[in-house]
Short mmCIF file of C-alpha atoms in Angstrom, two decimals:
data_model
loop_
_atom_site.label_atom_id
_atom_site.label_comp_id
_atom_site.label_asym_id
_atom_site.label_seq_id
_atom_site.Cartn_x
_atom_site.Cartn_y
_atom_site.Cartn_z
CA MET A 1 -35.02 -10.76 -8.09
CA LYS A 2 -33.08 -8.90 -5.36
CA ASP A 3 -29.96 -6.87 -6.22
CA HIS A 4 -27.66 -9.40 -4.54
CA ASP A 5 -29.20 -12.26 -6.50
CA GLN A 6 -28.95 -10.22 -9.72
CA ASP A 7 -25.24 -9.63 -9.04
CA ASN A 8 -24.62 -13.34 -8.53
CA ALA A 9 -26.66 -14.37 -11.58
CA LEU A 10 -24.95 -11.80 -13.80
CA LEU A 11 -21.51 -12.81 -12.56
CA LYS A 12 -22.24 -16.50 -13.14
CA MET A 13 -23.42 -15.70 -16.65
CA PHE A 14 -20.15 -13.96 -17.51
CA GLN A 15 -18.08 -16.73 -15.91
CA GLU A 16 -19.91 -19.36 -17.95
CA ASN A 17 -19.27 -17.33 -21.13
CA ALA A 18 -15.65 -16.45 -20.39
CA GLY A 19 -14.06 -14.27 -23.06
CA GLN A 20 -17.30 -13.85 -25.01
CA PHE A 21 -19.38 -10.75 -25.58
CA MET A 22 -22.97 -10.73 -24.35
CA SER A 23 -25.38 -8.07 -25.49
CA GLY A 24 -27.32 -5.96 -23.04
CA GLU A 25 -30.50 -7.23 -24.66
CA GLU A 26 -29.52 -10.86 -24.10
CA ILE A 27 -28.62 -10.24 -20.45
CA SER A 28 -31.80 -8.26 -19.95
CA ARG A 29 -33.92 -11.11 -21.32
CA LYS A 30 -32.20 -13.88 -19.35
CA LEU A 31 -32.34 -12.02 -16.03
CA SER A 32 -35.75 -10.45 -16.66
CA ILE A 33 -34.49 -6.97 -15.86
CA SER A 34 -34.30 -3.73 -17.83
CA ARG A 35 -31.31 -2.65 -19.92
CA THR A 36 -30.77 0.18 -17.43
CA ALA A 37 -30.65 -2.36 -14.60
CA VAL A 38 -28.05 -4.39 -16.55
CA TRP A 39 -25.84 -1.31 -16.86
CA LYS A 40 -26.22 -0.56 -13.14
CA GLN A 41 -25.33 -4.14 -12.15
CA ILE A 42 -22.24 -4.14 -14.36
CA ASN A 43 -21.11 -0.87 -12.79
CA LYS A 44 -21.61 -2.40 -9.33
CA LEU A 45 -19.36 -5.29 -10.33
CA ARG A 46 -16.81 -2.84 -11.73
CA ASN A 47 -16.76 -1.04 -8.38
CA ALA A 48 -16.17 -4.41 -6.72
CA GLY A 49 -13.02 -4.92 -8.82
CA TYR A 50 -14.32 -6.77 -11.90
CA ASP A 51 -13.07 -5.50 -15.26
CA PHE A 52 -15.45 -5.29 -18.24
CA GLU A 53 -15.07 -4.26 -21.85
CA ALA A 54 -18.08 -2.59 -23.49
CA VAL A 55 -18.29 -2.46 -27.31
CA PRO A 56 -21.24 -0.99 -29.26
CA ARG A 57 -23.36 -3.67 -31.01
CA LEU A 58 -21.36 -6.45 -29.33
CA GLY A 59 -22.20 -5.80 -25.70
CA TYR A 60 -20.08 -6.64 -22.65
CA ARG A 61 -17.43 -9.17 -21.82
CA MET A 62 -15.58 -9.74 -18.57
CA LEU A 63 -11.81 -9.28 -18.83
CA ASP A 64 -10.69 -9.83 -15.26
CA GLU A 65 -11.97 -10.86 -11.85
CA PRO A 66 -10.68 -9.37 -8.59
CA ASP A 67 -8.02 -11.22 -6.68
CA ARG A 68 -9.77 -11.74 -3.36
CA LEU A 69 -7.67 -12.24 -0.27
CA SER A 70 -8.34 -15.35 1.79
CA TRP A 71 -7.48 -15.68 5.48
CA ASP A 72 -6.77 -19.39 4.98
CA GLN A 73 -4.35 -18.79 2.09
CA LEU A 74 -2.63 -15.89 3.84
CA THR A 75 -2.00 -17.83 7.05
CA ALA A 76 -1.17 -21.15 5.37
CA GLY A 77 1.67 -19.65 3.33
CA MET A 78 3.08 -17.31 5.97
CA THR A 79 6.74 -18.23 6.54
CA SER A 80 7.44 -15.62 9.23
CA ARG A 81 7.33 -16.87 12.81
CA TYR A 82 5.23 -14.14 14.42
CA PHE A 83 4.77 -11.22 12.00
CA GLY A 84 1.42 -11.82 10.31
CA LYS A 85 0.64 -14.96 12.29
CA SER A 86 -2.43 -13.24 13.73
CA ILE A 87 -4.45 -11.60 10.93
CA LYS A 88 -7.66 -9.62 10.98
CA LEU A 89 -8.96 -9.58 7.38
CA LEU A 90 -11.67 -7.02 6.61
CA ASP A 91 -13.80 -6.43 3.57
CA LYS A 92 -14.11 -2.70 4.13
CA THR A 93 -12.95 -0.25 6.77
CA THR A 94 -12.31 3.42 7.33
CA SER A 95 -8.61 2.89 8.13
CA THR A 96 -6.57 -0.17 9.01
CA GLN A 97 -4.42 2.16 11.16
CA GLU A 98 -7.37 2.79 13.45
CA ASP A 99 -8.32 -0.91 13.55
CA ALA A 100 -4.74 -1.93 14.41
CA ARG A 101 -4.51 0.83 17.04
CA GLN A 102 -7.66 -0.46 18.72
CA LEU A 103 -6.28 -4.02 18.74
CA ALA A 104 -2.99 -2.76 20.19
CA GLU A 105 -4.87 -0.91 22.95
CA GLU A 106 -6.64 -4.19 23.74
CA GLY A 107 -3.26 -5.93 24.13
CA ALA A 108 -2.72 -7.47 20.68
CA ALA A 109 0.64 -9.17 20.34
CA GLU A 110 3.49 -7.73 18.30
CA GLY A 111 3.15 -8.86 14.70
CA THR A 112 -0.66 -8.67 14.63
CA LEU A 113 -1.72 -7.62 11.13
CA VAL A 114 -4.88 -5.88 9.92
CA ILE A 115 -5.68 -6.05 6.18
CA SER A 116 -8.67 -4.64 4.35
CA GLU A 117 -9.86 -5.04 0.77
CA GLU A 118 -10.93 -1.40 0.81
CA GLN A 119 -10.31 1.72 2.89
CA THR A 120 -12.66 4.68 2.78
CA GLY A 121 -10.49 6.96 4.92
CA GLY A 122 -6.93 5.81 4.30
CA ARG A 123 -4.37 8.47 5.14
CA GLY A 124 -0.71 9.24 4.68
CA ARG A 125 1.73 11.61 6.38
CA MET A 126 0.46 15.01 7.53
CA GLY A 127 -3.14 13.86 7.18
CA LYS A 128 -3.01 13.47 3.41
CA LYS A 129 -5.70 11.21 1.95
CA PHE A 130 -4.47 7.87 0.60
CA HIS A 131 -6.28 6.39 -2.41
CA SER A 132 -7.14 2.77 -1.54
CA PRO A 133 -9.81 1.22 -3.80
CA ARG A 134 -11.38 -2.20 -3.35
CA GLY A 135 -9.48 -5.33 -4.35
CA LYS A 136 -6.72 -3.47 -6.19
CA GLY A 137 -4.05 -2.93 -3.58
CA ILE A 138 -2.59 -3.94 -0.26
CA TRP A 139 -3.93 -1.83 2.58
CA MET A 140 -2.58 -3.12 5.88
CA SER A 141 -1.24 -2.13 9.30
CA LEU A 142 1.13 -4.03 11.57
CA VAL A 143 1.36 -3.82 15.37
CA LEU A 144 4.92 -3.33 16.67
CA ARG A 145 6.04 -3.12 20.29
CA PRO A 146 9.61 -1.78 20.06
CA LYS A 147 11.89 -1.25 23.03
CA GLN A 148 13.70 1.71 21.43
CA PRO A 149 13.13 5.24 22.77
CA LEU A 150 10.58 7.51 21.09
CA HIS A 151 13.09 9.61 19.15
CA LEU A 152 14.32 6.50 17.31
CA THR A 153 10.95 5.32 15.99
CA GLN A 154 11.76 7.13 12.71
CA GLN A 155 14.17 4.26 12.11
CA LEU A 156 11.23 1.84 11.92
CA THR A 157 9.74 3.80 9.00
CA LEU A 158 13.02 3.34 7.12
CA LEU A 159 13.20 -0.34 8.08
CA THR A 160 9.66 -0.86 6.74
CA GLY A 161 10.63 0.82 3.46
CA VAL A 162 13.55 -1.58 3.01
CA ALA A 163 11.32 -4.59 3.74
CA VAL A 164 8.68 -3.50 1.21
CA CYS A 165 11.27 -2.72 -1.47
CA ARG A 166 12.92 -6.12 -1.07
CA ALA A 167 9.58 -7.94 -1.02
CA ILE A 168 8.35 -6.24 -4.21
CA ALA A 169 11.56 -7.24 -5.99
CA LYS A 170 11.35 -10.86 -4.81
CA SER A 171 7.62 -11.39 -5.20
CA ALA A 172 6.81 -9.25 -8.26
CA GLY A 173 10.20 -8.86 -9.98
CA VAL A 174 9.89 -5.06 -9.99
CA GLN A 175 12.84 -2.91 -8.86
CA THR A 176 11.72 0.09 -6.82
CA ASP A 177 13.58 2.66 -4.74
CA ILE A 178 12.91 4.56 -1.54
CA LYS A 179 12.26 8.28 -1.25
CA TRP A 180 13.02 9.55 2.23
CA PRO A 181 11.28 9.09 4.53
CA ASN A 182 8.33 6.91 3.61
CA ASP A 183 7.56 6.52 -0.11
CA ILE A 184 8.41 3.66 -2.47
CA LEU A 185 8.83 4.83 -6.07
CA TYR A 186 9.03 3.24 -9.50
CA GLN A 187 10.73 5.51 -12.04
CA GLY A 188 9.82 8.53 -9.96
CA LYS A 189 6.17 7.59 -9.40
CA LYS A 190 4.77 6.45 -6.06
CA VAL A 191 3.70 2.82 -5.66
CA CYS A 192 3.64 2.62 -1.87
CA GLY A 193 3.25 4.88 1.13
CA ILE A 194 4.28 4.04 4.69
CA LEU A 195 2.87 5.64 7.82
CA LEU A 196 4.30 4.88 11.25
CA GLU A 197 2.34 6.11 14.27
CA SER A 198 3.33 5.69 17.92
CA ALA A 199 1.48 5.63 21.21
CA THR A 200 3.54 6.80 24.19
CA GLU A 201 3.31 6.99 27.95
CA ASP A 202 5.86 8.73 30.21
CA GLU A 203 8.35 9.05 27.32
CA ARG A 204 8.03 5.31 26.69
CA VAL A 205 6.74 3.82 23.44
CA ARG A 206 3.76 1.60 24.22
CA TYR A 207 3.35 0.43 20.62
CA CYS A 208 3.78 1.53 17.01
CA ILE A 209 1.47 0.91 14.07
CA ALA A 210 3.24 0.49 10.72
CA GLY A 211 0.77 1.30 7.97
CA ILE A 212 1.60 0.07 4.47
CA GLY A 213 -0.42 1.04 1.41
CA ILE A 214 0.65 -0.49 -1.91
CA SER A 215 -0.90 0.21 -5.30
CA ALA A 216 -0.55 -3.40 -6.43
CA ASN A 217 -2.99 -4.06 -9.27
CA LEU A 218 -4.39 -0.65 -10.10
CA LYS A 219 -4.66 0.28 -13.77
CA GLU A 220 -4.15 3.85 -14.89
CA ALA A 221 -7.91 4.41 -15.01
CA ASP A 222 -8.17 3.38 -11.34
CA PHE A 223 -6.20 6.45 -10.24
CA PRO A 224 -7.92 9.81 -9.87
CA GLU A 225 -6.79 12.13 -12.66
CA GLU A 226 -4.80 14.30 -10.26
CA LEU A 227 -2.64 11.31 -9.25
CA ARG A 228 -1.83 9.84 -12.66
CA ASN A 229 1.33 11.88 -13.16
CA VAL A 230 2.72 11.10 -9.71
CA ALA A 231 1.50 7.56 -8.91
CA THR A 232 1.67 4.15 -10.54
CA SER A 233 1.17 0.50 -9.59
CA ILE A 234 3.28 -2.63 -9.51
CA ARG A 235 1.01 -4.10 -12.18
CA ILE A 236 1.67 -1.17 -14.52
CA ALA A 237 5.40 -1.27 -13.74
CA GLY A 238 5.78 -5.04 -14.22
CA GLY A 239 3.20 -5.58 -16.94
CA LYS A 240 1.38 -8.35 -15.09
CA THR A 241 -1.04 -8.93 -12.23
CA VAL A 242 0.54 -9.12 -8.78
CA ASN A 243 -0.30 -12.01 -6.46
CA ARG A 244 -1.25 -9.94 -3.44
CA THR A 245 -1.19 -12.90 -1.06
CA SER A 246 2.40 -13.77 -1.96
CA LEU A 247 3.47 -10.14 -1.68
CA ILE A 248 1.93 -9.74 1.78
CA GLN A 249 3.64 -12.94 2.94
CA SER A 250 6.95 -11.75 1.53
CA ILE A 251 6.65 -8.37 3.27
CA MET A 252 5.99 -10.05 6.61
CA SER A 253 9.02 -12.29 6.13
CA GLU A 254 11.29 -9.37 5.19
CA MET A 255 9.93 -7.23 8.04
CA GLU A 256 10.59 -9.94 10.62
CA VAL A 257 14.14 -10.61 9.43
CA LEU A 258 15.03 -6.89 9.41
CA TYR A 259 13.29 -6.22 12.74
CA GLU A 260 15.27 -9.00 14.42
CA LEU A 261 18.49 -7.71 12.83
CA TYR A 262 17.63 -4.23 14.09
CA ASN A 263 16.97 -5.48 17.63
CA GLU A 264 20.24 -7.44 17.67
CA GLN A 265 22.64 -5.08 15.89
CA GLY A 266 20.99 -1.66 15.96
CA PHE A 267 20.22 0.69 13.10
CA GLU A 268 23.55 0.60 11.22
CA PRO A 269 22.94 -2.52 9.07
CA VAL A 270 19.40 -1.35 8.26
CA ALA A 271 20.74 2.09 7.32
CA SER A 272 23.24 0.49 4.92
CA LEU A 273 20.45 -1.50 3.25
CA TRP A 274 18.28 1.63 3.05
CA GLU A 275 21.03 3.69 1.42
CA ALA A 276 21.61 0.93 -1.16
CA LEU A 277 17.92 1.05 -2.12
CA SER A 278 17.53 4.81 -1.82
CA GLY A 279 16.51 7.00 -4.73
CA THR A 280 17.25 10.07 -2.58
CA VAL A 281 20.92 9.72 -1.65
CA GLY A 282 23.23 11.52 -4.07
CA ARG A 283 20.48 13.71 -5.53
CA GLU A 284 19.95 17.44 -5.32
CA VAL A 285 16.87 18.05 -3.20
CA GLN A 286 14.72 20.83 -1.86
CA VAL A 287 13.87 20.43 1.81
CA GLN A 288 10.71 21.94 3.26
CA THR A 289 10.46 21.75 7.04
CA ALA A 290 8.02 23.45 9.40
CA ARG A 291 10.50 26.32 9.88
CA ASP A 292 12.80 26.35 6.87
CA ARG A 293 13.29 25.69 3.18
CA PHE A 294 16.67 25.01 1.59
CA SER A 295 18.39 23.06 -1.17
CA GLY A 296 21.33 20.71 -1.09
CA ILE A 297 22.68 17.26 -1.86
CA ALA A 298 21.31 14.30 0.10
CA THR A 299 24.32 12.33 1.35
CA GLY A 300 22.87 9.58 3.55
CA LEU A 301 21.42 8.96 7.01
CA ASN A 302 22.69 9.84 10.45
CA GLN A 303 22.59 7.38 13.36
CA ASP A 304 19.02 8.41 14.27
CA GLY A 305 17.62 7.99 10.75
CA ALA A 306 17.54 11.67 9.82
CA LEU A 307 18.41 12.52 6.21
CA LEU A 308 21.74 14.31 5.92
CA VAL A 309 21.71 17.13 3.36
CA ARG A 310 24.80 19.18 2.48
CA ASN A 311 23.54 22.72 1.95
CA GLN A 312 24.96 25.45 -0.30
CA HIS A 313 27.34 26.52 2.47
CA GLY A 314 28.86 23.05 2.71
CA GLU A 315 27.18 22.32 6.05
CA LEU A 316 25.74 18.87 6.71
CA VAL A 317 22.18 19.44 7.97
CA PRO A 318 20.16 16.58 9.54
CA VAL A 319 16.49 16.59 8.44
CA TYR A 320 14.25 14.81 10.95
CA SER A 321 10.90 15.66 9.40
CA GLY A 322 9.64 17.50 6.35
CA ASP A 323 8.97 17.15 2.65
CA ILE A 324 11.67 16.35 0.11
CA LEU A 325 11.36 17.50 -3.51
CA PHE A 326 13.81 16.43 -6.19
CA ASN A 327 15.44 19.19 -8.23
CA THR A 328 15.20 18.30 -11.91
CA ARG A 329 17.63 20.77 -13.43
#
C-alpha cells in the first residue's frame, strides 16, 4: 500500500471510530503495516493539522481534524463587493506576499486575495521570520492600488490593523488591541502581524500588498518554545476553535468599509478608530529607531500615521519607523 493510500485508510479508520482509542497493534494488523509505520503515518497526519492523543496500553484516538479552507465556501459567503472577490487559494507556498506581488505585476485587480494553508517562508517587518504552520492560521495577502502618495502608505498598515481587530471581535468574540505599527495583541501577546509592502515608480505607488498573518487555531504546543511567552492564538484567547472562513470574510468586509471611508474622508476617521483600539496610546514606551533610542509617553498619531511620543524633555516626537517596547515599571 502506498503512503498516500495508507494516510487515507488510517484517517478513515479514525473517523469511523470517532472518540475511541485504537491500539497500534490493531491499526498495524488492519493496514498490514509495521507498528513503526503506524507511528510515522500518525505523525504525518499531525503535521497536516490532525490532533491525536496517545495513551500507553490504550493506543491513539483522534481529537480534532483540521479546518480546511474551501474556495467555494470563501467566495459564497463573501459580503464585500470587491475585496476578496478574486481569491487564489493555495495549499502550500513560500510566501503569500510574493504570490500576491506577482499577481499585482501581472495586472491583478485591487482586492485580489491570496491565501495559503501553509507558508514555509512567511516574514514580518525587517525580514523577521513569521511562524505559519499548516491549517492552523490565516496566512493571506491582499492587493491594493491606492492613489495616496508613497509617504502616506503607512496609514494603510494602521487601517489594516483596525479592520483585523474589529473582525476578530465580531467573528470570534475576542477583544484584541493594536501595538503600533503592525501587531495585534491579546493581553500583551501577539496574535497577528501585518506587513505592508509597496511597489513604486517615479514617486508613484503602483500597488501595495497588505500581508496579514493570524494565529487563529494554534495550541500552545504549536508555537516554537521561543515564541510561547510572546505569542498566542485566538483559539487560546477565546477558548474555542475559530471558523477561519468566517474570519477571513469578516476581515475583507471590514477592510473594504474602512478603505472606502479612507478614500472619501482621509485618514482622520481611521486614526480615531485606531486610537480607540490601541494598546500603545497612553503607555510609557521605549522607541528604537535606526538612529536613536529614547523613552516617553505615546500620545496618539499625527496626520501621516506616525506615532507621537512625548519624550522626557516634554517634546512631541513623531516616530515614522522603528520598534516600540513597553516599559513595565
